[in-house]
Amino acid sequence: MNKVLTLIYVLFQLCTTIQKNSTIEGKVTDLKGESLLFATVALYQNGVLIHGIETDMEGNYFLSDIKPGTYDMEASFVGYATQKQTGLIIKAGSNRVNFQLSDDAVLLELGVEIKAYKVPLIKIDCTTSGSTISDEIRKLPTKSVHEIAATSAGISDEEGSDISIRGSRSEETVYFLDGIRVTSGGKESKTPKESGRSGLVTAGEWNDLNNWEKWSELLKQDEFKNMNKYWGIHTEHRYPVFMANENHDPIQGVSVFLKNDKDSIIWSAITDVHGRAELFDMSASPSKNPVLQYQYGNTKNKIELRKKNKEEGTNITIKTGCKSTSKANIAFVVDATGSMGDEIEFLKSDLASVIENVESRNTNVAISYGSVFYQDKGDTYVTRAQDFTTDERQLISFINKQNAGGGGDFPEAVDSALLHTLNLAWEDDAEVKLIFLILDAPPHFEHIERYKNAVIKAAKMGVKIIPVTASGINRETDFLMKFTSILTNGTYTFITDHSGIGGNHLAPVHDEYEVEKLNELLVRVINGYVYSTPCEQNTVTHKNKDVAIHPNPAKDVIHVEASDRNFKNVDVISSTGQLLIRINETDKKKVRINIQDLISGQYFVRITYDEKVITKSFIKMD
């Protein structure tokens, strides 16, 4: 009998203990009800942080093992006003607390500034020595950096020159005024002698998606084989997708999903104007029987994927009409820290010329432009943004007002910049969505998960990220940017030393690229992603009297034939104009080209005669 009573007592105590444990779950959305993924949710009790978590891909969060009681909760996200809920009574069992965040109106104005750094008046930042001189500052009639510096021993100042601290380079001298970081005399750096001159910076492009075998071999080399582990990004389980209609016109806007053995979505993407999408399984234990699911209007289907789908891609035919590009959203995201000072003025000039050229060459496409400039926590600002506008003059004006400043350490707030950019007013019906990420440093390593989640979100939204790396990056950052372009179905571009502008630039791991002017390269890439074959020029039935390509679509080989003259050069180029295959000095009227290594998609053949060039598209379909 005693044993029975003891057992009952133990069970009672166990149930009581279980009931004491509470959970809190909920969702964070904007005022329109759109989910805010990777928003921060914090739980406080008596002013002390108890728990913090980020929302998932659907904006949901879940907190467990919470003791019943009275709490305060807070939800925040870059570009939105923080919402606090105080005096929440959390009962035993399940509790639900939702948040709706409003856009901070200030953040959507021209020249938005987000200051997310609170420090004392003077903060010592990664230096061997320092002094707090608040009292001395208060006695000064003004808060000039030069006057402040003169109050500390070991500091010299000459009018018209940088402040010098004994034992330190001038660019490493850091001050904080009213909690705001100021460097090199407190002014953002400029290069006035070279400002306003476009077309000087040189650059190159390399698309790893179009050179997948080389990418796979690269990751096997001793020097680079640990890059995927270093960043926690794995691209080996890649599933390319190509969508077309019955006339072999590429179909844009098809939502495609990769599902695992448990029918859970592990990757989402949207086909671009060339009908291509990229799916990846980056799980710790990749699915043995992955499934591809796609949806386009009322058309919905599932396909079980096999090994050949990784090697050759998946071709899908949908019964639908043809659609040309009508809208494009393009965002320029620029690292504006002090280390970009040598090149940012050139970049601004090139961006202005890029915008003007893109507008003139795409008169039938409504293009909206946006921009985010970023620095880091502790600098003058974290992000400044110009939301999307069809008035390119407004964007150019915003860009021309920006200068380099701040920084000091190597990593910057790249994750915050990307998340802010993805929360701009992207148009749902825009067929083209591009981000040009111009930078010379990686995100902080402790924020790498936020960065990766931003990249995953971009892929889900159908936003391509095209990095443009400047001087100062290391090989790890180089590979992170390559990973970024791969995961978002973009391409990788990099500034080179050929112009002599700025510091030394890291040499790319591949040397098979063409050196171009940066502004011309960006125009080419944008035009390549925006352009879609006009519906009246069906890929297969459209004929050219001078040149014929057959078969079209093709699997392994295409034959290019001229009607009345010999070719000089025949090139196969990607949709963005990158050279993939070149046959020189053929001096023939017929050329056979092996396209077996290309993945499914739309490509172009560029035929050069002595006096003219003809470009014609074809479809590679396995």
XYZ file of C-alpha atoms in Angstrom:
622
model
C 0.000 0.000 0.000
C 2.826 2.392 0.917
C 4.492 1.707 -2.429
C 1.260 2.572 -4.264
C 0.913 5.845 -2.337
C 4.533 6.676 -3.021
C 4.059 6.039 -6.752
C 0.936 8.230 -6.825
C 2.816 11.013 -5.025
C 5.730 10.833 -7.462
C 3.391 10.942 -10.456
C 1.556 13.900 -8.941
C 4.796 15.790 -8.415
C 5.918 14.964 -11.964
C 2.660 16.246 -13.439
C 2.898 19.381 -11.325
C 6.453 19.964 -12.546
C 5.439 19.470 -16.166
C 2.541 21.884 -15.786
C 4.914 24.526 -14.442
C 6.786 24.599 -17.750
C 5.309 27.099 -20.199
C 5.821 27.749 -23.882
C 5.399 30.961 -25.831
C 4.847 30.950 -29.550
C 3.683 33.472 -32.070
C 4.271 35.217 -35.337
C 5.905 38.492 -36.366
C 4.379 40.276 -39.372
C 4.212 43.731 -40.864
C 0.987 45.758 -40.903
C -0.027 44.068 -44.159
C 0.230 40.639 -42.559
C 3.405 39.686 -44.435
C 5.713 37.435 -42.427
C 8.978 38.943 -41.197
C 11.520 36.150 -41.197
C 14.626 36.465 -39.016
C 13.042 39.158 -36.840
C 14.405 39.194 -33.288
C 12.057 38.319 -30.407
C 13.282 38.967 -26.861
C 11.752 37.942 -23.518
C 12.472 40.046 -20.413
C 11.594 39.735 -16.740
C 12.286 42.629 -14.378
C 14.433 44.225 -17.049
C 16.653 41.144 -17.441
C 16.887 39.325 -20.777
C 15.623 35.766 -20.268
C 15.518 34.465 -23.812
C 16.094 35.673 -27.373
C 15.323 34.026 -30.699
C 14.873 34.777 -34.408
C 11.724 33.977 -36.387
C 11.802 31.189 -38.956
C 11.084 31.252 -42.702
C 7.372 31.841 -42.012
C 7.872 34.505 -39.353
C 7.109 32.121 -36.471
C 8.995 31.791 -33.191
C 8.817 29.330 -30.288
C 10.157 29.638 -26.729
C 10.096 26.670 -24.353
C 10.860 25.960 -20.681
C 9.514 29.314 -19.516
C 8.367 29.621 -15.913
C 4.858 31.093 -15.458
C 4.942 34.730 -14.431
C 4.823 38.312 -15.668
C 7.108 39.216 -18.562
C 7.853 41.897 -21.133
C 8.439 40.984 -24.772
C 9.978 42.863 -27.653
C 10.110 42.239 -31.403
C 12.465 44.119 -33.702
C 13.586 44.051 -37.304
C 15.826 46.279 -39.406
C 13.715 48.968 -41.101
C 10.737 48.545 -38.745
C 9.732 50.205 -35.499
C 10.402 47.982 -32.477
C 7.230 46.775 -30.730
C 7.133 46.135 -26.987
C 4.438 44.338 -25.014
C 4.708 44.780 -21.257
C 3.076 43.087 -18.302
C 2.313 39.873 -20.169
C 0.986 37.166 -17.861
C 2.448 33.860 -19.003
C 0.420 30.962 -17.682
C 1.377 27.312 -17.361
C 1.062 25.524 -20.687
C 0.916 27.133 -24.109
C 0.825 30.902 -24.632
C 0.611 32.867 -27.863
C 1.963 36.374 -28.420
C 1.911 37.893 -31.912
C 3.622 41.063 -33.114
C 2.786 43.459 -35.942
C 5.632 45.817 -36.771
C 5.068 49.080 -38.579
C 7.449 50.580 -41.084
C 9.366 53.381 -39.447
C 8.352 56.233 -41.755
C 11.760 57.828 -41.345
C 13.448 54.726 -42.690
C 11.688 54.944 -46.022
C 12.654 58.551 -46.689
C 15.580 59.585 -48.818
C 18.782 59.317 -46.834
C 17.368 56.977 -44.189
C 19.670 56.363 -41.253
C 19.485 53.535 -38.735
C 21.617 54.028 -35.667
C 21.729 50.813 -33.696
C 24.669 51.495 -31.462
C 24.505 52.927 -27.946
C 27.739 53.637 -26.128
C 29.051 56.032 -23.515
C 30.364 59.350 -24.756
C 33.824 57.855 -25.235
C 34.363 54.143 -25.850
C 37.697 52.440 -26.273
C 37.517 50.333 -29.432
C 40.114 47.634 -29.952
C 43.090 49.772 -28.890
C 45.876 49.078 -26.421
C 45.175 52.189 -24.378
C 42.639 54.969 -24.082
C 41.114 57.596 -21.879
C 37.653 58.819 -21.030
C 37.599 62.602 -21.233
C 33.917 63.465 -20.820
C 34.568 66.188 -18.234
C 37.158 67.885 -20.431
C 34.816 67.752 -23.408
C 32.022 69.418 -21.478
C 34.284 72.426 -20.810
C 35.040 72.917 -24.509
C 32.985 75.540 -26.397
C 32.633 73.107 -29.328
C 33.037 69.374 -29.782
C 35.712 69.476 -32.463
C 37.637 66.238 -32.807
C 40.882 68.210 -32.994
C 40.115 70.035 -29.725
C 39.098 66.792 -28.041
C 42.290 65.068 -29.192
C 44.423 67.823 -27.706
C 43.161 66.950 -24.210
C 44.917 63.558 -24.239
C 48.613 62.898 -23.820
C 50.566 61.495 -26.755
C 48.345 63.164 -29.342
C 49.560 65.841 -31.733
C 47.539 67.936 -34.133
C 48.581 70.241 -36.934
C 46.093 72.431 -38.707
C 45.002 70.992 -42.036
C 46.359 67.502 -41.326
C 45.152 64.310 -39.680
C 45.385 63.837 -35.940
C 48.403 61.762 -34.958
C 48.486 59.392 -31.997
C 51.929 58.202 -31.002
C 52.382 54.588 -32.097
C 49.277 54.506 -34.293
C 48.581 55.012 -37.995
C 46.191 57.883 -38.654
C 43.597 55.637 -40.267
C 43.468 53.541 -37.101
C 42.660 56.512 -34.845
C 39.048 56.244 -33.723
C 36.962 58.718 -31.732
C 33.401 58.669 -30.454
C 31.396 61.906 -30.309
C 28.035 61.608 -28.527
C 28.347 57.863 -28.929
C 28.965 58.093 -32.679
C 32.185 56.740 -34.150
C 34.323 59.319 -36.019
C 37.518 58.516 -37.913
C 40.349 60.555 -39.448
C 39.266 63.928 -38.192
C 35.576 63.037 -38.173
C 34.957 63.529 -41.885
C 33.834 60.877 -44.302
C 36.643 60.250 -46.759
C 36.467 61.470 -50.330
C 38.714 61.378 -53.389
C 37.871 64.738 -54.961
C 40.670 64.669 -57.514
C 39.157 61.633 -59.244
C 35.482 62.157 -58.382
C 32.948 62.096 -61.183
C 35.010 60.175 -63.749
C 33.168 57.093 -64.934
C 34.355 54.182 -67.011
C 37.745 53.809 -65.342
C 37.321 50.868 -62.978
C 38.054 47.467 -64.537
C 36.337 44.230 -63.574
C 35.686 40.626 -64.534
C 32.860 38.099 -64.276
C 32.798 34.397 -63.513
C 29.613 32.343 -63.338
C 30.156 29.131 -61.372
C 26.695 27.834 -62.269
C 27.741 27.807 -65.923
C 31.081 26.209 -65.034
C 29.861 23.652 -62.526
C 32.444 20.970 -63.210
C 35.256 23.463 -62.579
C 33.520 24.639 -59.395
C 33.213 21.080 -58.130
C 36.878 20.396 -58.867
C 37.897 23.659 -57.207
C 36.289 22.618 -53.926
C 38.360 19.432 -53.958
C 41.684 21.285 -53.992
C 43.598 21.350 -50.711
C 43.575 25.144 -50.587
C 39.805 25.437 -50.901
C 38.314 22.133 -49.751
C 37.351 23.516 -46.329
C 35.592 26.639 -47.592
C 32.153 25.038 -47.430
C 32.748 23.922 -43.847
C 34.154 27.328 -42.899
C 30.984 29.129 -43.989
C 28.576 26.261 -43.399
C 27.380 26.396 -47.012
C 27.199 23.251 -49.129
C 26.391 23.395 -52.825
C 27.180 19.830 -53.869
C 23.512 18.784 -53.740
C 22.344 21.093 -56.505
C 19.213 20.529 -58.597
C 18.973 22.853 -61.648
C 15.493 23.381 -63.120
C 14.465 24.601 -66.571
C 10.855 25.537 -67.372
C 9.479 26.045 -70.879
C 6.164 25.910 -72.702
C 5.262 23.622 -75.576
C 6.913 26.028 -78.036
C 10.120 25.894 -75.968
C 9.745 29.486 -74.779
C 11.337 29.835 -71.300
C 8.736 30.433 -68.581
C 9.376 32.943 -65.800
C 7.677 33.144 -62.424
C 7.216 29.448 -61.657
C 7.551 28.720 -57.932
C 9.692 25.625 -57.398
C 10.325 23.819 -54.123
C 12.732 21.107 -53.016
C 11.233 18.773 -50.419
C 12.898 16.169 -48.234
C 11.800 12.684 -47.211
C 9.425 14.181 -44.616
C 7.686 16.354 -47.226
C 9.177 19.505 -45.677
C 10.345 22.345 -47.917
C 14.119 22.707 -47.701
C 14.630 25.188 -50.573
C 12.436 27.570 -52.557
C 13.128 29.481 -55.756
C 11.397 31.136 -58.719
C 12.300 30.648 -62.381
C 13.877 33.686 -64.061
C 13.126 35.141 -67.509
C 15.300 32.415 -69.025
C 13.254 29.684 -67.340
C 16.017 28.708 -64.909
C 15.902 28.098 -61.167
C 18.391 26.558 -58.759
C 17.491 24.298 -55.819
C 19.882 23.149 -53.079
C 19.819 20.674 -50.222
C 22.170 22.052 -47.584
C 20.858 19.785 -44.826
C 23.308 18.062 -42.499
C 21.822 14.779 -43.756
C 20.748 15.350 -47.375
C 17.521 13.700 -48.425
C 17.875 10.319 -50.124
C 14.599 10.724 -52.013
C 14.141 14.446 -52.690
C 11.041 15.697 -54.460
C 10.665 18.729 -56.713
C 7.317 20.489 -56.509
C 6.298 23.358 -58.770
C 3.289 25.615 -59.057
C 2.298 27.997 -61.858
C -1.230 29.341 -61.782
C -3.488 26.307 -61.505
C -0.723 23.959 -62.648
C 0.833 22.023 -59.780
C 2.909 18.868 -59.836
C 5.597 16.819 -58.073
C 8.629 15.045 -59.530
C 10.784 12.492 -57.727
C 14.407 13.431 -58.278
C 17.166 11.009 -59.178
C 20.945 11.252 -59.544
C 20.675 12.400 -63.153
C 18.605 15.399 -62.022
C 21.675 16.631 -60.127
C 23.970 16.086 -63.089
C 21.739 17.134 -65.976
C 18.989 19.195 -64.357
C 15.228 18.809 -64.599
C 13.322 19.963 -67.690
C 9.626 20.699 -67.261
C 7.107 21.643 -69.947
C 4.016 23.658 -69.003
C 1.012 24.497 -71.156
C 1.042 28.281 -71.122
C 1.658 31.233 -73.365
C 4.760 33.345 -73.845
C 5.495 36.476 -71.811
C 8.186 39.107 -72.310
C 9.794 41.123 -69.528
C 7.721 44.129 -68.459
C 9.058 45.036 -64.986
C 12.425 44.913 -63.236
C 13.575 45.864 -59.718
C 17.299 46.548 -59.292
C 18.990 47.407 -55.976
C 22.565 48.588 -55.471
C 23.922 47.688 -52.021
C 27.211 49.423 -51.231
C 29.714 49.045 -48.401
C 30.397 52.664 -47.390
C 33.034 52.093 -44.706
C 36.354 53.918 -44.753
C 38.230 51.102 -46.472
C 36.117 51.724 -49.588
C 37.260 55.345 -49.808
C 39.711 54.781 -52.680
C 37.073 53.244 -54.926
C 33.639 54.392 -53.809
C 33.740 57.611 -55.832
C 34.549 55.621 -58.967
C 31.815 53.130 -58.118
C 29.289 55.927 -57.715
C 30.243 57.379 -61.078
C 29.995 53.965 -62.716
C 26.617 53.265 -61.119
C 25.271 56.538 -62.494
C 26.397 55.666 -66.017
C 25.074 52.112 -65.626
C 21.612 53.373 -64.729
C 21.560 55.785 -67.662
C 22.655 53.082 -70.122
C 20.212 50.479 -68.817
C 17.337 52.954 -69.152
C 18.243 53.784 -72.730
C 18.508 50.115 -73.747
C 15.335 48.818 -72.072
C 12.654 51.276 -73.113
C 9.901 48.625 -73.018
C 10.646 47.583 -69.427
C 9.501 49.567 -66.375
C 12.621 49.532 -64.195
C 12.593 50.584 -60.543
C 15.855 51.256 -58.720
C 16.687 51.166 -55.031
C 19.842 51.386 -52.968
C 21.187 50.617 -49.511
C 24.503 51.998 -48.273
C 25.825 50.424 -45.099
C 28.616 50.701 -42.561
C 28.658 48.909 -39.211
C 27.473 49.130 -35.636
C 29.407 51.907 -33.976
C 29.818 53.910 -37.173
C 27.809 56.959 -38.236
C 24.995 54.666 -39.345
C 24.274 51.011 -40.005
C 22.170 51.381 -43.163
C 20.919 54.221 -45.338
C 18.299 53.409 -47.934
C 16.494 54.753 -50.943
C 13.391 52.681 -51.636
C 12.525 51.641 -55.174
C 11.703 54.440 -57.584
C 11.195 54.643 -61.340
C 12.864 58.065 -61.288
C 16.514 57.200 -61.848
C 17.492 60.813 -61.109
C 16.285 60.365 -57.547
C 18.455 57.296 -57.075
C 21.527 58.908 -58.657
C 21.045 61.914 -56.388
C 20.925 59.624 -53.356
C 24.067 57.749 -54.420
C 25.995 60.951 -55.128
C 25.372 62.141 -51.562
C 27.103 59.101 -50.056
C 30.741 58.986 -48.954
C 32.951 56.433 -47.262
C 33.572 56.594 -43.521
C 33.692 54.521 -40.353
C 34.800 50.918 -40.290
C 38.059 50.102 -38.548
C 37.720 46.361 -38.199
C 37.429 43.939 -41.115
C 33.840 42.592 -41.014
C 30.884 44.921 -41.613
C 27.079 44.844 -41.251
C 26.480 43.002 -44.532
C 23.698 40.901 -42.997
C 21.784 44.001 -41.858
C 22.209 45.567 -45.293
C 20.862 42.508 -47.107
C 17.897 42.126 -44.760
C 17.087 45.827 -45.129
C 17.328 45.528 -48.909
C 15.018 42.511 -49.012
C 12.452 44.527 -47.066
C 12.321 47.318 -49.628
C 9.156 47.565 -51.730
C 9.925 44.793 -54.248
C 7.103 44.406 -56.773
C 5.477 40.976 -56.756
C 4.866 41.087 -60.516
C 8.407 42.138 -61.459
C 9.935 39.424 -63.632
C 13.488 40.553 -62.824
C 14.826 41.203 -59.299
C 18.536 41.946 -58.880
C 20.835 42.993 -56.034
C 24.349 44.212 -56.820
C 26.314 43.775 -53.584
C 29.415 46.005 -53.742
C 31.783 45.336 -50.841
C 35.285 44.597 -49.616
C 34.577 42.763 -46.354
C 32.419 39.886 -45.084
C 29.688 39.988 -42.439
C 30.682 39.499 -38.814
C 31.214 35.790 -38.291
C 28.822 35.728 -35.324
C 26.123 36.974 -37.720
C 26.818 34.492 -40.508
C 23.560 32.622 -39.877
C 21.620 35.871 -40.346
C 23.523 36.442 -43.566
C 22.829 32.921 -44.856
C 19.157 33.261 -43.945
C 19.027 36.501 -45.927
C 20.501 34.687 -48.944
C 17.920 31.906 -48.574
C 15.163 34.520 -48.400
C 16.490 36.172 -51.569
C 16.350 32.842 -53.420
C 12.790 32.315 -52.210
C 11.802 35.776 -53.480
C 13.452 35.187 -56.851
C 16.080 37.864 -56.156
C 19.494 37.300 -57.730
C 22.483 38.576 -55.739
C 25.438 39.641 -57.882
C 28.476 40.431 -55.696
C 30.977 43.050 -56.876
C 34.090 42.596 -54.739
C 36.562 45.451 -54.287
C 40.121 45.630 -52.957
C 40.773 44.262 -49.501
C 38.798 41.027 -49.568
C 40.474 37.804 -48.533
C 39.989 34.369 -50.057
C 37.337 33.383 -47.500
C 35.231 36.417 -48.436
C 35.828 35.646 -52.103
C 34.293 32.200 -51.649
C 31.406 33.494 -49.543
C 30.465 35.793 -52.407
C 30.774 32.930 -54.888
C 28.478 30.858 -52.654
C 26.059 33.796 -52.530
C 25.819 34.134 -56.304
C 25.387 30.379 -56.717
C 22.578 30.039 -54.174
C 20.593 32.915 -55.701
C 21.081 31.923 -59.355
C 23.256 34.969 -59.947
C 26.788 35.564 -61.164
C 30.020 36.742 -59.515
C 31.855 39.923 -60.508
C 35.065 41.409 -59.148
C 37.102 44.581 -59.579
C 40.612 44.012 -60.952
C 43.999 45.758 -60.762
C 44.100 46.605 -64.475
C 42.853 50.173 -63.955
C 45.364 50.968 -61.209
C 42.547 52.397 -59.076
C 42.358 51.637 -55.369
C 44.371 49.096 -53.444
C 45.480 45.677 -54.597
C 42.650 43.387 -55.625
C 42.606 39.684 -54.863
C 43.247 37.697 -58.024
C 40.323 35.407 -58.918
C 40.850 31.656 -58.646
C 40.004 31.365 -62.353
C 42.003 33.202 -65.008
C 39.644 32.493 -67.910
C 37.779 35.788 -67.761
C 37.651 38.925 -69.870
C 38.747 42.257 -68.389
C 36.007 44.839 -68.930
C 35.090 48.293 -67.730
C 32.953 47.923 -64.621
C 30.132 50.085 -65.942
C 30.012 48.152 -69.226
C 30.100 44.828 -67.390
C 27.189 45.802 -65.132
C 25.158 47.022 -68.100
C 25.819 43.725 -69.882
C 24.826 41.659 -66.853
C 21.649 43.663 -66.250
C 20.619 43.533 -69.892
C 21.272 39.789 -69.925
C 19.010 39.174 -66.944
C 16.312 41.604 -68.134
C 16.183 40.509 -71.776
C 13.781 37.779 -72.805
C 13.311 36.538 -76.357
C 10.331 38.409 -77.859
C 7.299 36.171 -78.116
C 6.969 36.898 -81.821
C 10.481 35.475 -82.271
C 9.883 31.946 -81.015
C 13.207 30.276 -80.213
C 12.645 27.265 -82.471
C 10.601 28.630 -85.366
C 12.388 31.981 -85.769
C 14.672 31.813 -88.794
C 17.562 33.916 -89.980
C 18.496 33.910 -93.646
C 22.200 34.179 -92.894
C 22.550 31.592 -90.109
C 20.765 28.406 -89.057
C 21.128 26.451 -85.786
C 19.926 22.859 -85.547
C 18.704 20.919 -83.758
C 16.958 23.438 -81.555
C 16.305 22.458 -78.759
C 19.479 20.397 -78.564
C 20.911 17.924 -76.074
C 24.568 17.226 -76.877
C 25.544 18.964 -80.117
C 24.410 21.920 -82.210
C 25.273 22.619 -85.848
C 25.706 26.228 -86.920
C 25.478 26.834 -90.670
C 26.015 29.946 -92.777
C 24.261 30.461 -96.080
C 26.833 32.301 -98.169
C 30.100 33.031 -96.313
C 32.631 31.548 -93.930
C 32.661 32.259 -90.192
C 35.520 34.053 -88.503
C 34.576 33.237 -84.884
C 31.704 31.328 -83.314
C 30.943 31.799 -79.605
C 28.435 30.283 -77.229
C 27.512 32.836 -74.570
C 25.298 32.812 -71.488
C 22.139 34.863 -71.035
C 24.247 37.598 -69.402
C 26.771 37.615 -72.249
C 29.540 35.623 -70.566
C 31.692 33.678 -72.995
C 31.315 29.909 -72.461
C 32.684 28.324 -75.648
C 34.826 29.908 -78.366
C 35.823 28.495 -81.750
C 38.415 30.733 -83.424
C 39.266 31.223 -87.090
C 36.969 28.511 -88.363
C 37.020 29.678 -92.006
C 34.056 27.370 -92.593
C 30.369 27.676 -93.368
C 29.414 24.918 -90.933
C 30.524 24.366 -87.333
C 29.728 21.531 -84.930
C 29.689 22.560 -81.236
C 29.613 20.166 -78.282
C 27.236 21.571 -75.626
C 27.108 18.463 -73.459
C 28.635 20.229 -70.426
C 26.018 23.002 -70.392
C 23.033 22.653 -68.099
C 19.508 23.019 -69.458
C 18.522 26.563 -70.348
C 18.617 29.290 -72.947
C 21.932 30.242 -74.576
C 23.103 32.339 -77.499
C 25.399 31.718 -80.440
C 27.383 34.769 -81.545
C 28.726 34.475 -85.082
C 31.385 36.918 -86.278
C 32.016 37.737 -89.920
C 34.620 40.193 -91.125
C 32.109 43.017 -91.226
C 29.246 42.067 -88.895
C 28.054 40.015 -85.921
C 24.867 37.921 -85.674
C 23.483 36.584 -82.397
C 20.902 33.820 -82.248
C 19.398 31.909 -79.312
C 18.998 28.185 -78.766
C 17.703 25.904 -76.029
C 19.846 23.239 -74.337
C 17.490 20.569 -73.044
C 18.624 17.211 -71.615
